mmCIF file of C-alpha atoms in Angstrom:
data_model
loop_
_atom_site.group_PDB
_atom_site.id
_atom_site.type_symbol
_atom_site.label_atom_id
_atom_site.label_comp_id
_atom_site.label_asym_id
_atom_site.label_seq_id
_atom_site.Cartn_x
_atom_site.Cartn_y
_atom_site.Cartn_z
ATOM 1 C CA UNK A 19 138.141 9.735 91.185
ATOM 2 C CA UNK A 20 140.021 12.598 92.843
ATOM 3 C CA UNK A 21 143.781 13.015 92.563
ATOM 4 C CA UNK A 22 146.186 15.308 94.319
ATOM 5 C CA UNK A 23 147.803 18.061 92.304
ATOM 6 C CA UNK A 24 150.608 20.571 92.644
ATOM 7 C CA UNK A 25 148.649 23.077 90.550
ATOM 8 C CA UNK A 26 147.874 26.340 92.417
ATOM 9 C CA UNK A 27 144.129 25.825 92.666
ATOM 10 C CA UNK A 28 141.786 26.887 95.484
ATOM 11 C CA UNK A 29 140.777 23.244 95.759
ATOM 12 C CA UNK A 30 143.718 20.975 96.417
ATOM 13 C CA UNK A 31 142.740 18.434 93.819
ATOM 14 C CA UNK A 32 141.639 17.885 90.266
ATOM 15 C CA UNK A 33 139.141 15.359 89.039
ATOM 16 C CA UNK A 34 139.462 12.503 86.576
ATOM 17 C CA UNK A 35 136.379 11.868 84.446
ATOM 18 C CA UNK A 36 136.246 8.522 82.600
ATOM 19 C CA UNK A 37 133.972 7.961 79.621
ATOM 20 C CA UNK A 38 133.353 4.877 77.518
ATOM 21 C CA UNK A 39 132.681 7.151 74.537
ATOM 22 C CA UNK A 40 135.983 9.003 74.802
ATOM 23 C CA UNK A 41 139.063 7.957 72.811
ATOM 24 C CA UNK A 42 141.282 10.966 73.478
ATOM 25 C CA UNK A 43 142.468 12.986 76.493
ATOM 26 C CA UNK A 44 141.469 16.584 77.222
ATOM 27 C CA UNK A 45 141.448 18.948 80.181
ATOM 28 C CA UNK A 46 138.940 21.548 81.361
ATOM 29 C CA UNK A 47 139.701 24.506 83.615
ATOM 30 C CA UNK A 48 136.726 26.020 85.444
ATOM 31 C CA UNK A 49 136.232 29.593 86.738
ATOM 32 C CA UNK A 50 137.028 28.554 90.331
ATOM 33 C CA UNK A 51 140.393 27.190 89.063
ATOM 34 C CA UNK A 52 139.313 23.576 89.580
ATOM 35 C CA UNK A 53 140.078 21.280 86.666
ATOM 36 C CA UNK A 54 138.875 18.033 85.135
ATOM 37 C CA UNK A 55 140.908 15.599 83.072
ATOM 38 C CA UNK A 56 138.663 13.752 80.608
ATOM 39 C CA UNK A 57 140.002 10.288 79.782
ATOM 40 C CA UNK A 58 138.882 7.034 78.099
ATOM 41 C CA UNK A 59 137.230 4.543 80.440
ATOM 42 C CA UNK A 60 140.081 2.034 80.090
ATOM 43 C CA UNK A 61 142.893 4.538 80.743
ATOM 44 C CA UNK A 62 145.622 3.209 83.066
ATOM 45 C CA UNK A 63 147.229 5.179 85.897
ATOM 46 C CA UNK A 64 150.370 5.481 83.793
ATOM 47 C CA UNK A 65 148.444 6.876 80.830
ATOM 48 C CA UNK A 66 146.634 9.333 83.075
ATOM 49 C CA UNK A 67 149.949 10.433 84.595
ATOM 50 C CA UNK A 68 151.407 10.974 81.139
ATOM 51 C CA UNK A 69 148.365 13.014 80.125
ATOM 52 C CA UNK A 70 148.668 15.199 83.229
ATOM 53 C CA UNK A 71 152.343 15.743 82.508
ATOM 54 C CA UNK A 72 151.469 16.751 78.946
ATOM 55 C CA UNK A 73 148.795 19.249 80.032
ATOM 56 C CA UNK A 74 150.738 20.698 82.995
ATOM 57 C CA UNK A 75 152.551 23.496 81.070
ATOM 58 C CA UNK A 76 149.321 24.695 79.452
ATOM 59 C CA UNK A 77 147.411 24.571 82.745
ATOM 60 C CA UNK A 78 150.079 26.426 84.709
ATOM 61 C CA UNK A 79 150.372 29.101 82.009
ATOM 62 C CA UNK A 80 146.599 29.544 81.942
ATOM 63 C CA UNK A 81 146.401 29.777 85.734
ATOM 64 C CA UNK A 82 149.204 32.325 85.897
ATOM 65 C CA UNK A 83 147.473 34.519 83.324
ATOM 66 C CA UNK A 84 144.106 34.242 85.083
ATOM 67 C CA UNK A 85 145.701 35.201 88.396
ATOM 68 C CA UNK A 86 146.794 38.506 86.842
ATOM 69 C CA UNK A 87 143.873 39.235 84.506
ATOM 70 C CA UNK A 88 140.970 38.023 86.592
ATOM 71 C CA UNK A 89 141.924 37.089 90.165
ATOM 72 C CA UNK A 90 139.477 34.955 92.120
ATOM 73 C CA UNK A 91 138.364 36.460 95.407
ATOM 74 C CA UNK A 92 138.880 34.158 98.379
ATOM 75 C CA UNK A 93 136.101 34.264 100.962
ATOM 76 C CA UNK A 94 136.439 33.765 104.709
ATOM 77 C CA UNK A 95 133.426 33.801 107.019
ATOM 78 C CA UNK A 96 135.179 35.714 109.769
ATOM 79 C CA UNK A 97 134.874 39.349 110.909
ATOM 80 C CA UNK A 98 137.104 41.674 108.902
ATOM 81 C CA UNK A 99 136.671 39.683 105.687
ATOM 82 C CA UNK A 100 135.588 41.256 102.407
ATOM 83 C CA UNK A 101 132.360 40.330 100.634
ATOM 84 C CA UNK A 102 130.370 41.995 97.866
ATOM 85 C CA UNK A 103 126.959 43.610 97.714
ATOM 86 C CA UNK A 104 125.602 45.087 94.461
ATOM 87 C CA UNK A 105 129.092 45.103 93.015
ATOM 88 C CA UNK A 106 130.675 46.975 95.919
ATOM 89 C CA UNK A 107 133.220 45.541 98.342
ATOM 90 C CA UNK A 108 131.851 45.447 101.882
ATOM 91 C CA UNK A 109 133.615 44.486 105.100
ATOM 92 C CA UNK A 110 132.130 42.014 107.567
ATOM 93 C CA UNK A 111 131.993 43.634 111.015
ATOM 94 C CA UNK A 112 131.045 41.914 114.278
ATOM 95 C CA UNK A 113 128.727 43.813 116.595
ATOM 96 C CA UNK A 114 127.962 41.849 119.788
ATOM 97 C CA UNK A 115 124.763 42.408 121.742
ATOM 98 C CA UNK A 116 122.788 43.348 118.637
ATOM 99 C CA UNK A 117 119.031 43.072 119.051
ATOM 100 C CA UNK A 118 118.655 41.879 115.466
ATOM 101 C CA UNK A 119 119.778 38.334 114.659
ATOM 102 C CA UNK A 120 120.254 38.954 110.949
ATOM 103 C CA UNK A 121 123.092 40.477 108.952
ATOM 104 C CA UNK A 122 122.472 44.021 107.755
ATOM 105 C CA UNK A 123 124.374 46.309 105.379
ATOM 106 C CA UNK A 124 125.240 49.868 106.418
ATOM 107 C CA UNK A 125 127.859 52.347 105.151
ATOM 108 C CA UNK A 126 129.945 49.787 103.301
ATOM 109 C CA UNK A 127 129.814 47.223 106.110
ATOM 110 C CA UNK A 128 127.986 43.968 106.660
ATOM 111 C CA UNK A 129 127.046 43.972 110.331
ATOM 112 C CA UNK A 130 126.888 40.532 111.939
ATOM 113 C CA UNK A 131 125.554 39.716 115.437
ATOM 114 C CA UNK A 132 127.742 36.588 115.582
ATOM 115 C CA UNK A 133 131.436 35.861 115.103
ATOM 116 C CA UNK A 134 130.881 32.132 114.524
ATOM 117 C CA UNK A 135 131.886 31.291 110.909
ATOM 118 C CA UNK A 136 129.143 28.678 110.439
ATOM 119 C CA UNK A 137 126.454 31.051 111.689
ATOM 120 C CA UNK A 138 127.888 33.876 109.590
ATOM 121 C CA UNK A 139 127.786 31.710 106.470
ATOM 122 C CA UNK A 140 124.122 30.842 107.048
ATOM 123 C CA UNK A 141 123.161 34.432 107.880
ATOM 124 C CA UNK A 142 124.973 35.719 104.793
ATOM 125 C CA UNK A 143 123.054 33.330 102.569
ATOM 126 C CA UNK A 144 119.817 34.531 104.166
ATOM 127 C CA UNK A 145 120.935 38.153 103.642
ATOM 128 C CA UNK A 146 121.691 37.570 99.966
ATOM 129 C CA UNK A 147 118.468 35.604 99.458
ATOM 130 C CA UNK A 148 116.354 38.418 100.961
ATOM 131 C CA UNK A 149 117.987 41.129 98.908
ATOM 132 C CA UNK A 150 118.021 39.126 95.693
ATOM 133 C CA UNK A 151 114.286 38.528 96.014
ATOM 134 C CA UNK A 152 113.659 42.216 96.705
ATOM 135 C CA UNK A 153 115.766 43.336 93.745
ATOM 136 C CA UNK A 154 114.382 40.748 91.346
ATOM 137 C CA UNK A 155 110.774 41.402 92.371
ATOM 138 C CA UNK A 156 111.199 45.159 91.854
ATOM 139 C CA UNK A 157 112.854 44.731 88.443
ATOM 140 C CA UNK A 158 110.260 42.222 87.279
ATOM 141 C CA UNK A 159 107.444 44.553 88.306
ATOM 142 C CA UNK A 160 109.084 47.375 86.354
ATOM 143 C CA UNK A 161 109.852 45.428 83.185
ATOM 144 C CA UNK A 162 106.721 43.294 82.956
ATOM 145 C CA UNK A 163 104.632 46.475 83.136
ATOM 146 C CA UNK A 164 106.842 48.300 80.635
ATOM 147 C CA UNK A 165 106.934 45.488 78.063
ATOM 148 C CA UNK A 166 103.549 43.882 78.869
ATOM 149 C CA UNK A 167 105.005 40.467 79.731
ATOM 150 C CA UNK A 168 103.100 37.828 81.703
ATOM 151 C CA UNK A 169 105.079 35.659 84.109
ATOM 152 C CA UNK A 170 104.383 32.839 86.553
ATOM 153 C CA UNK A 171 105.950 32.050 89.901
ATOM 154 C CA UNK A 172 109.264 33.495 91.092
ATOM 155 C CA UNK A 173 111.790 31.361 93.008
ATOM 156 C CA UNK A 174 115.240 32.065 94.425
ATOM 157 C CA UNK A 175 117.747 29.201 94.401
ATOM 158 C CA UNK A 176 121.446 28.591 95.036
ATOM 159 C CA UNK A 177 122.591 27.890 91.473
ATOM 160 C CA UNK A 178 126.191 28.903 90.786
ATOM 161 C CA UNK A 179 126.508 28.382 87.023
ATOM 162 C CA UNK A 180 123.005 29.414 85.989
ATOM 163 C CA UNK A 181 121.920 32.851 87.166
ATOM 164 C CA UNK A 182 118.364 32.480 85.926
ATOM 165 C CA UNK A 183 115.930 30.215 84.111
ATOM 166 C CA UNK A 184 112.468 30.448 82.603
ATOM 167 C CA UNK A 185 110.001 27.597 82.144
ATOM 168 C CA UNK A 186 107.471 27.280 79.341
ATOM 169 C CA UNK A 187 104.805 28.267 81.888
ATOM 170 C CA UNK A 188 106.613 31.491 82.654
ATOM 171 C CA UNK A 189 107.965 30.421 86.049
ATOM 172 C CA UNK A 190 111.265 32.195 86.772
ATOM 173 C CA UNK A 191 114.216 31.071 88.912
ATOM 174 C CA UNK A 192 117.123 33.268 89.998
ATOM 175 C CA UNK A 193 120.282 32.571 91.985
ATOM 176 C CA UNK A 194 120.680 34.346 95.327
ATOM 177 C CA UNK A 195 124.325 34.937 94.416
ATOM 178 C CA UNK A 196 123.088 37.749 92.163
ATOM 179 C CA UNK A 197 122.913 40.144 95.126
ATOM 180 C CA UNK A 198 126.727 40.284 94.996
ATOM 181 C CA UNK A 199 126.709 41.600 91.425
ATOM 182 C CA UNK A 200 126.307 45.176 90.135
ATOM 183 C CA UNK A 201 122.716 46.259 89.504
ATOM 184 C CA UNK A 202 123.204 46.614 85.763
ATOM 185 C CA UNK A 203 124.222 42.944 85.588
ATOM 186 C CA UNK A 204 121.191 41.889 87.619
ATOM 187 C CA UNK A 205 119.101 43.826 85.089
ATOM 188 C CA UNK A 206 120.766 41.841 82.307
ATOM 189 C CA UNK A 207 119.820 38.513 83.913
ATOM 190 C CA UNK A 208 116.226 39.616 84.521
ATOM 191 C CA UNK A 209 115.738 40.871 80.957
ATOM 192 C CA UNK A 210 117.432 37.778 79.543
ATOM 193 C CA UNK A 211 114.863 35.578 81.249
ATOM 194 C CA UNK A 212 111.984 37.844 80.232
ATOM 195 C CA UNK A 213 113.144 37.608 76.616
ATOM 196 C CA UNK A 214 112.553 33.876 76.926
ATOM 197 C CA UNK A 215 108.840 34.614 77.307
ATOM 198 C CA UNK A 216 108.977 35.394 73.582
ATOM 199 C CA UNK A 217 111.618 32.876 72.499
ATOM 200 C CA UNK A 218 112.398 29.730 74.528
ATOM 201 C CA UNK A 219 115.817 29.354 72.919
ATOM 202 C CA UNK A 220 119.002 31.288 72.159
ATOM 203 C CA UNK A 221 118.348 31.829 68.476
ATOM 204 C CA UNK A 222 119.072 35.060 66.560
ATOM 205 C CA UNK A 223 115.415 35.961 67.093
ATOM 206 C CA UNK A 224 115.879 35.661 70.874
ATOM 207 C CA UNK A 225 118.873 38.001 70.819
ATOM 208 C CA UNK A 226 116.957 40.512 68.722
ATOM 209 C CA UNK A 227 114.262 40.508 71.397
ATOM 210 C CA UNK A 228 116.874 40.958 74.126
ATOM 211 C CA UNK A 229 118.581 43.758 72.169
ATOM 212 C CA UNK A 230 115.232 45.524 72.014
ATOM 213 C CA UNK A 231 115.136 45.495 75.808
ATOM 214 C CA UNK A 232 118.842 46.072 76.374
ATOM 215 C CA UNK A 233 120.962 47.289 73.416
ATOM 216 C CA UNK A 234 124.252 46.845 75.324
ATOM 217 C CA UNK A 235 123.480 43.282 76.477
ATOM 218 C CA UNK A 236 126.661 41.846 74.887
ATOM 219 C CA UNK A 237 128.942 44.234 76.757
ATOM 220 C CA UNK A 238 127.084 43.563 79.994
ATOM 221 C CA UNK A 239 127.366 39.824 79.424
ATOM 222 C CA UNK A 240 131.154 40.144 79.125
ATOM 223 C CA UNK A 241 131.206 41.946 82.463
ATOM 224 C CA UNK A 242 128.924 39.305 83.976
ATOM 225 C CA UNK A 243 131.379 36.585 82.921
ATOM 226 C CA UNK A 244 134.273 38.456 84.550
ATOM 227 C CA UNK A 245 132.339 38.905 87.771
ATOM 228 C CA UNK A 246 131.283 35.259 87.828
ATOM 229 C CA UNK A 247 134.933 34.215 87.604
ATOM 230 C CA UNK A 248 135.905 36.681 90.335
ATOM 231 C CA UNK A 249 133.255 35.283 92.704
ATOM 232 C CA UNK A 250 133.586 31.630 91.658
ATOM 233 C CA UNK A 251 135.232 30.559 94.934
ATOM 234 C CA UNK A 252 132.275 31.506 97.143
ATOM 235 C CA UNK A 253 131.674 28.349 99.237
ATOM 236 C CA UNK A 254 128.135 27.023 98.895
#
């Protein structure tokens, strides 16, 4: 169930989630400023309206603070718009009559052979996928040799909330969105997944393994969270 909202969110609506197990009302605010109101299955429209009214001051205060402390970048697939590559802001520039039919990065610009937003969106995804695979492959080659770690297959996917994963067989998955992030944060994600080759959990032992690879992993993780919130509005 979607309902309209006056809250200043990138998406013009919030979402109501009903649950037969729930007896109370609560609200969740996500990095892209979308929100979910969690309600009992039998909640009436009046009860839901009262709950929204109750949570409105908290939500508006939280949104106002986030807008100042950690603004969300708004993306537009049109020439002149700003995107990110390896943590640096890059401007999308249209170059007609290009021989290449892919987006390239040069001197702080993403060069596109098309000015059509739908084509640009697809070409940008392909650009980020290519570069994520190149970066991840290079880092994995470096670290698996350094730490003598065996891995399986490598795949690049479009996950937004999970930058990487590792299966019990050693197969690794990484999100192509990582190409937008600074290199030191990509290193964090790669080493996090490689640490899972020793510990398939997030126990204290796992974090000791990760600290052996990357002593400043906690500080980097804080930066990764800030970047993920900044880029949360990228349309997939």
